[in-house]
PDB file of C-alpha atoms in Angstrom:
ATOM      1  CA  UNK A 490     -14.167 -15.870  18.853  1.00 46.00           C
ATOM      2  CA  UNK A 491     -17.223 -14.071  18.603  1.00 41.00           C
ATOM      3  CA  UNK A 492     -19.654 -15.520  16.598  1.00 39.00           C
ATOM      4  CA  UNK A 493     -20.528 -12.164  14.634  1.00 38.00           C
ATOM      5  CA  UNK A 494     -17.088 -12.391  13.213  1.00 41.00           C
ATOM      6  CA  UNK A 495     -18.029 -15.239  12.040  1.00 39.00           C
ATOM      7  CA  UNK A 496     -21.252 -14.345  10.818  1.00 38.00           C
ATOM      8  CA  UNK A 497     -19.690 -11.574   8.628  1.00 36.00           C
ATOM      9  CA  UNK A 498     -17.078 -13.744   7.637  1.00 34.00           C
ATOM     10  CA  UNK A 499     -16.144 -14.202   4.390  1.00 34.00           C
ATOM     11  CA  UNK A 500     -13.443 -16.488   4.537  1.00 47.00           C
ATOM     12  CA  UNK A 501     -13.488 -20.482   4.555  1.00 86.00           C
ATOM     13  CA  UNK A 502     -11.805 -22.250   7.696  1.00 93.00           C
ATOM     14  CA  UNK A 503     -10.033 -25.634   7.342  1.00 95.00           C
ATOM     15  CA  UNK A 504      -8.651 -27.818  10.190  1.00 95.00           C
ATOM     16  CA  UNK A 505      -6.514 -30.892   9.722  1.00 96.00           C
ATOM     17  CA  UNK A 506      -7.833 -32.956  11.971  1.00 94.00           C
ATOM     18  CA  UNK A 507      -5.714 -35.817  13.141  1.00 92.00           C
ATOM     19  CA  UNK A 508      -3.670 -36.883  15.962  1.00 86.00           C
ATOM     20  CA  UNK A 509      -0.028 -36.974  13.868  1.00 91.00           C
ATOM     21  CA  UNK A 510       1.099 -33.631  14.615  1.00 87.00           C
ATOM     22  CA  UNK A 511       4.297 -34.288  12.936  1.00 88.00           C
ATOM     23  CA  UNK A 512       1.887 -35.583   9.940  1.00 93.00           C
ATOM     24  CA  UNK A 513       0.354 -33.196   9.791  1.00 94.00           C
ATOM     25  CA  UNK A 514       3.259 -30.112  10.323  1.00 92.00           C
ATOM     26  CA  UNK A 515       5.159 -31.735   7.378  1.00 94.00           C
ATOM     27  CA  UNK A 516       1.608 -31.409   5.563  1.00 96.00           C
ATOM     28  CA  UNK A 517       1.340 -28.177   6.075  1.00 96.00           C
ATOM     29  CA  UNK A 518       5.001 -27.273   5.270  1.00 95.00           C
ATOM     30  CA  UNK A 519       3.744 -29.044   1.881  1.00 97.00           C
ATOM     31  CA  UNK A 520       1.333 -26.877   1.268  1.00 97.00           C
ATOM     32  CA  UNK A 521       2.952 -23.576   2.010  1.00 96.00           C
ATOM     33  CA  UNK A 522       6.017 -23.755  -0.597  1.00 96.00           C
ATOM     34  CA  UNK A 523       3.629 -24.908  -3.488  1.00 97.00           C
ATOM     35  CA  UNK A 524       0.879 -21.860  -2.207  1.00 97.00           C
ATOM     36  CA  UNK A 525       4.568 -19.530  -2.179  1.00 96.00           C
ATOM     37  CA  UNK A 526       5.674 -21.098  -5.472  1.00 97.00           C
ATOM     38  CA  UNK A 527       2.274 -20.136  -7.098  1.00 96.00           C
ATOM     39  CA  UNK A 528       3.260 -16.199  -5.377  1.00 96.00           C
ATOM     40  CA  UNK A 529       0.486 -16.507  -3.138  1.00 96.00           C
ATOM     41  CA  UNK A 530       0.896 -13.830   0.017  1.00 96.00           C
ATOM     42  CA  UNK A 531       0.774 -16.168   3.009  1.00 97.00           C
ATOM     43  CA  UNK A 532       1.270 -15.144   6.533  1.00 98.00           C
ATOM     44  CA  UNK A 533       0.623 -16.700   9.826  1.00 98.00           C
ATOM     45  CA  UNK A 534       2.697 -18.963  12.052  1.00 98.00           C
ATOM     46  CA  UNK A 535       3.286 -22.552  12.426  1.00 96.00           C
ATOM     47  CA  UNK A 536       5.196 -24.668  14.758  1.00 91.00           C
ATOM     48  CA  UNK A 537       9.091 -24.658  14.655  1.00 88.00           C
ATOM     49  CA  UNK A 538      10.839 -26.882  16.759  1.00 73.00           C
ATOM     50  CA  UNK A 539      14.526 -27.834  17.178  1.00 66.00           C
ATOM     51  CA  UNK A 540      16.209 -31.308  16.547  1.00 64.00           C
ATOM     52  CA  UNK A 541      17.320 -32.702  19.548  1.00 60.00           C
ATOM     53  CA  UNK A 542      16.289 -29.651  22.432  1.00 59.00           C
ATOM     54  CA  UNK A 543      14.403 -30.525  25.268  1.00 60.00           C
ATOM     55  CA  UNK A 544      10.284 -30.081  24.147  1.00 54.00           C
ATOM     56  CA  UNK A 545       9.979 -27.129  26.721  1.00 58.00           C
ATOM     57  CA  UNK A 546      12.440 -25.163  25.349  1.00 58.00           C
ATOM     58  CA  UNK A 547      11.905 -25.964  21.611  1.00 69.00           C
ATOM     59  CA  UNK A 548       7.841 -24.881  21.520  1.00 84.00           C
ATOM     60  CA  UNK A 549       8.145 -22.086  19.485  1.00 91.00           C
ATOM     61  CA  UNK A 550       6.672 -20.726  16.109  1.00 95.00           C
ATOM     62  CA  UNK A 551       7.565 -18.932  12.708  1.00 96.00           C
ATOM     63  CA  UNK A 552       6.110 -15.863  12.032  1.00 98.00           C
ATOM     64  CA  UNK A 553       5.594 -16.470   8.214  1.00 97.00           C
ATOM     65  CA  UNK A 554       5.248 -12.868   6.662  1.00 96.00           C
ATOM     66  CA  UNK A 555       8.951 -12.190   8.632  1.00 96.00           C
ATOM     67  CA  UNK A 556      10.506 -15.256   9.560  1.00 96.00           C
ATOM     68  CA  UNK A 557      11.089 -14.208  12.967  1.00 96.00           C
ATOM     69  CA  UNK A 558      10.835 -17.156  15.478  1.00 95.00           C
ATOM     70  CA  UNK A 559       8.848 -16.551  18.438  1.00 95.00           C
ATOM     71  CA  UNK A 560       9.079 -18.403  21.977  1.00 90.00           C
ATOM     72  CA  UNK A 561       5.258 -20.339  22.809  1.00 91.00           C
ATOM     73  CA  UNK A 562       6.881 -21.840  25.653  1.00 86.00           C
ATOM     74  CA  UNK A 563       7.558 -21.052  29.271  1.00 82.00           C
ATOM     75  CA  UNK A 564      10.400 -23.609  31.509  1.00 74.00           C
ATOM     76  CA  UNK A 565       7.876 -24.340  34.937  1.00 74.00           C
ATOM     77  CA  UNK A 566      11.923 -25.205  36.846  1.00 73.00           C
ATOM     78  CA  UNK A 567      13.925 -28.670  37.428  1.00 74.00           C
ATOM     79  CA  UNK A 568      11.426 -29.830  39.480  1.00 72.00           C
ATOM     80  CA  UNK A 569       8.866 -29.476  37.174  1.00 69.00           C
ATOM     81  CA  UNK A 570       8.121 -32.584  34.506  1.00 64.00           C
ATOM     82  CA  UNK A 571       5.841 -30.615  32.448  1.00 63.00           C
ATOM     83  CA  UNK A 572       6.383 -27.334  30.398  1.00 65.00           C
ATOM     84  CA  UNK A 573       3.471 -24.873  29.571  1.00 78.00           C
ATOM     85  CA  UNK A 574       2.494 -22.743  26.937  1.00 82.00           C
ATOM     86  CA  UNK A 575       3.477 -19.083  27.590  1.00 87.00           C
ATOM     87  CA  UNK A 576       0.481 -16.899  27.059  1.00 86.00           C
ATOM     88  CA  UNK A 577       2.773 -13.900  26.851  1.00 90.00           C
ATOM     89  CA  UNK A 578       4.666 -15.552  23.521  1.00 92.00           C
ATOM     90  CA  UNK A 579       1.499 -16.846  22.134  1.00 93.00           C
ATOM     91  CA  UNK A 580      -0.011 -13.263  22.333  1.00 94.00           C
ATOM     92  CA  UNK A 581       3.423 -12.203  20.708  1.00 96.00           C
ATOM     93  CA  UNK A 582       2.686 -14.748  18.045  1.00 97.00           C
ATOM     94  CA  UNK A 583      -1.040 -13.350  17.478  1.00 97.00           C
ATOM     95  CA  UNK A 584      -0.174  -9.907  17.002  1.00 97.00           C
ATOM     96  CA  UNK A 585       2.435 -10.720  14.301  1.00 98.00           C
ATOM     97  CA  UNK A 586      -0.481 -12.156  12.485  1.00 98.00           C
ATOM     98  CA  UNK A 587      -2.175  -9.117  12.906  1.00 97.00           C
ATOM     99  CA  UNK A 588       0.228  -7.215  11.953  1.00 97.00           C
ATOM    100  CA  UNK A 589       0.684  -8.933   8.939  1.00 97.00           C
ATOM    101  CA  UNK A 590      -2.765  -9.552   7.946  1.00 97.00           C
ATOM    102  CA  UNK A 591      -3.219  -5.863   7.762  1.00 96.00           C
ATOM    103  CA  UNK A 592      -0.693  -6.240   4.660  1.00 95.00           C
ATOM    104  CA  UNK A 593      -3.651  -8.113   3.256  1.00 93.00           C
ATOM    105  CA  UNK A 594      -2.762 -11.875   2.549  1.00 95.00           C
ATOM    106  CA  UNK A 595      -3.555 -15.280  -0.055  1.00 95.00           C
ATOM    107  CA  UNK A 596      -3.772 -17.244   2.695  1.00 96.00           C
ATOM    108  CA  UNK A 597      -3.920 -18.011   6.615  1.00 97.00           C
ATOM    109  CA  UNK A 598      -1.760 -20.471   8.204  1.00 98.00           C
ATOM    110  CA  UNK A 599      -2.349 -20.773  11.701  1.00 97.00           C
ATOM    111  CA  UNK A 600      -0.480 -23.642  13.291  1.00 89.00           C
ATOM    112  CA  UNK A 601      -2.927 -25.047  15.552  1.00 92.00           C
ATOM    113  CA  UNK A 602      -6.494 -24.719  16.782  1.00 95.00           C
ATOM    114  CA  UNK A 603      -5.113 -25.849  20.699  1.00 91.00           C
ATOM    115  CA  UNK A 604      -6.750 -25.498  24.440  1.00 89.00           C
ATOM    116  CA  UNK A 605      -5.883 -21.944  24.766  1.00 90.00           C
ATOM    117  CA  UNK A 606      -7.517 -21.234  21.947  1.00 93.00           C
ATOM    118  CA  UNK A 607     -10.375 -23.535  22.427  1.00 93.00           C
ATOM    119  CA  UNK A 608     -11.004 -21.279  26.062  1.00 93.00           C
ATOM    120  CA  UNK A 609     -10.815 -18.258  24.037  1.00 93.00           C
ATOM    121  CA  UNK A 610      -6.938 -17.138  24.319  1.00 92.00           C
ATOM    122  CA  UNK A 611      -4.259 -17.934  22.142  1.00 92.00           C
ATOM    123  CA  UNK A 612      -4.126 -17.205  18.356  1.00 96.00           C
ATOM    124  CA  UNK A 613      -7.995 -16.459  18.868  1.00 95.00           C
ATOM    125  CA  UNK A 614      -7.769 -12.587  17.672  1.00 96.00           C
ATOM    126  CA  UNK A 615      -6.077 -14.110  14.469  1.00 97.00           C
ATOM    127  CA  UNK A 616      -8.220 -15.922  13.257  1.00 95.00           C
ATOM    128  CA  UNK A 617     -10.706 -13.231  13.779  1.00 93.00           C
ATOM    129  CA  UNK A 618      -8.555 -10.744  12.200  1.00 95.00           C
ATOM    130  CA  UNK A 619      -8.437 -12.986   8.696  1.00 94.00           C
ATOM    131  CA  UNK A 620     -11.780 -13.896   8.831  1.00 90.00           C
ATOM    132  CA  UNK A 621     -12.203 -10.086   8.979  1.00 91.00           C
ATOM    133  CA  UNK A 622     -10.538  -9.721   5.876  1.00 91.00           C
ATOM    134  CA  UNK A 623     -11.143 -12.156   4.270  1.00 89.00           C
ATOM    135  CA  UNK A 624      -8.429 -14.904   4.134  1.00 92.00           C
ATOM    136  CA  UNK A 625      -8.941 -18.269   3.721  1.00 95.00           C
ATOM    137  CA  UNK A 626      -7.167 -20.094   7.155  1.00 96.00           C
ATOM    138  CA  UNK A 627      -5.906 -23.338   7.655  1.00 97.00           C
ATOM    139  CA  UNK A 628      -4.996 -24.775  11.106  1.00 97.00           C
ATOM    140  CA  UNK A 629      -4.838 -28.284  12.388  1.00 96.00           C
ATOM    141  CA  UNK A 630      -7.250 -29.894  15.310  1.00 95.00           C
ATOM    142  CA  UNK A 631      -6.444 -33.054  17.558  1.00 92.00           C
ATOM    143  CA  UNK A 632      -9.611 -35.226  17.850  1.00 92.00           C
ATOM    144  CA  UNK A 633     -10.298 -34.415  21.656  1.00 94.00           C
ATOM    145  CA  UNK A 634     -11.228 -30.961  20.494  1.00 95.00           C
ATOM    146  CA  UNK A 635     -13.071 -31.749  17.953  1.00 94.00           C
ATOM    147  CA  UNK A 636     -16.196 -30.358  20.212  1.00 95.00           C
ATOM    148  CA  UNK A 637     -14.340 -26.850  21.067  1.00 95.00           C
ATOM    149  CA  UNK A 638     -13.364 -26.130  17.902  1.00 94.00           C
ATOM    150  CA  UNK A 639     -17.409 -27.048  16.724  1.00 92.00           C
ATOM    151  CA  UNK A 640     -18.545 -24.273  19.067  1.00 92.00           C
ATOM    152  CA  UNK A 641     -15.361 -22.042  17.870  1.00 92.00           C
ATOM    153  CA  UNK A 642     -16.067 -22.127  14.085  1.00 90.00           C
ATOM    154  CA  UNK A 643     -19.189 -23.821  13.388  1.00 87.00           C
ATOM    155  CA  UNK A 644     -20.466 -24.191  10.519  1.00 86.00           C
ATOM    156  CA  UNK A 645     -17.419 -21.724   8.584  1.00 86.00           C
ATOM    157  CA  UNK A 646     -15.022 -24.129   9.057  1.00 91.00           C
ATOM    158  CA  UNK A 647     -14.800 -27.902   7.928  1.00 90.00           C
ATOM    159  CA  UNK A 648     -12.513 -30.717   9.263  1.00 92.00           C
ATOM    160  CA  UNK A 649     -10.569 -32.370   6.717  1.00 93.00           C
ATOM    161  CA  UNK A 650      -8.617 -35.978   6.563  1.00 94.00           C
ATOM    162  CA  UNK A 651      -4.576 -35.263   6.874  1.00 96.00           C
ATOM    163  CA  UNK A 652      -3.812 -35.545   3.707  1.00 96.00           C
ATOM    164  CA  UNK A 653      -2.867 -33.612   0.441  1.00 96.00           C
ATOM    165  CA  UNK A 654      -5.230 -34.227  -1.409  1.00 96.00           C
ATOM    166  CA  UNK A 655      -7.758 -33.699   1.191  1.00 95.00           C
ATOM    167  CA  UNK A 656      -5.911 -30.367   1.649  1.00 96.00           C
ATOM    168  CA  UNK A 657      -5.073 -29.329  -1.732  1.00 95.00           C
ATOM    169  CA  UNK A 658      -9.041 -30.739  -2.686  1.00 93.00           C
ATOM    170  CA  UNK A 659     -10.801 -27.942  -0.435  1.00 94.00           C
ATOM    171  CA  UNK A 660      -7.705 -25.408  -1.667  1.00 94.00           C
ATOM    172  CA  UNK A 661      -9.076 -25.829  -5.336  1.00 91.00           C
ATOM    173  CA  UNK A 662     -12.680 -24.852  -3.852  1.00 90.00           C
ATOM    174  CA  UNK A 663     -11.670 -21.916  -2.067  1.00 90.00           C
ATOM    175  CA  UNK A 664      -9.741 -20.811  -5.166  1.00 87.00           C
ATOM    176  CA  UNK A 665     -12.298 -20.992  -7.222  1.00 84.00           C
ATOM    177  CA  UNK A 666     -15.049 -19.159  -5.130  1.00 81.00           C
ATOM    178  CA  UNK A 667     -12.591 -16.806  -4.955  1.00 78.00           C
ATOM    179  CA  UNK A 668     -12.116 -16.174  -8.559  1.00 78.00           C
ATOM    180  CA  UNK A 669     -15.781 -16.145  -8.954  1.00 79.00           C
ATOM    181  CA  UNK A 670     -16.528 -13.149  -6.570  1.00 71.00           C
TER     182      UNK A 670
END
């Protein structure tokens, strides 16, 4: 991400740490339900998986503003033992978030800060767009990318434990600061 966007940003960013992806997805789902019940406009993308589907076939994100599902995996063929993120799918997801942000947002959720974001791609432009409008951002972070995250986000972000009370405490502080502004 461009450091200028961070320097001029008014938003807070929180990264939920830890290696348990399923646990972090559940934590974010619960957090989103509470924020929506409060009537907040939540935009962004969250990971979506179909139960029972092959790993490559099931990698997708859901656009929180529209409910649209956007595929982010590419199948590398029958001889492959791995699947790969589809940069084109992630570009579509990023563009969807940016469009939603043009309408405003109280909160932005970006499923994860991953390898593509660490390299300057993926959802980087969505992070920047959220910061430009001053919206708080929630994301997840795997421990192996901690140094990349620190370079990317600098002092504008904090990492928290994957615990509901840690996320709610961050949200209370961000909300209080926004009301005082």
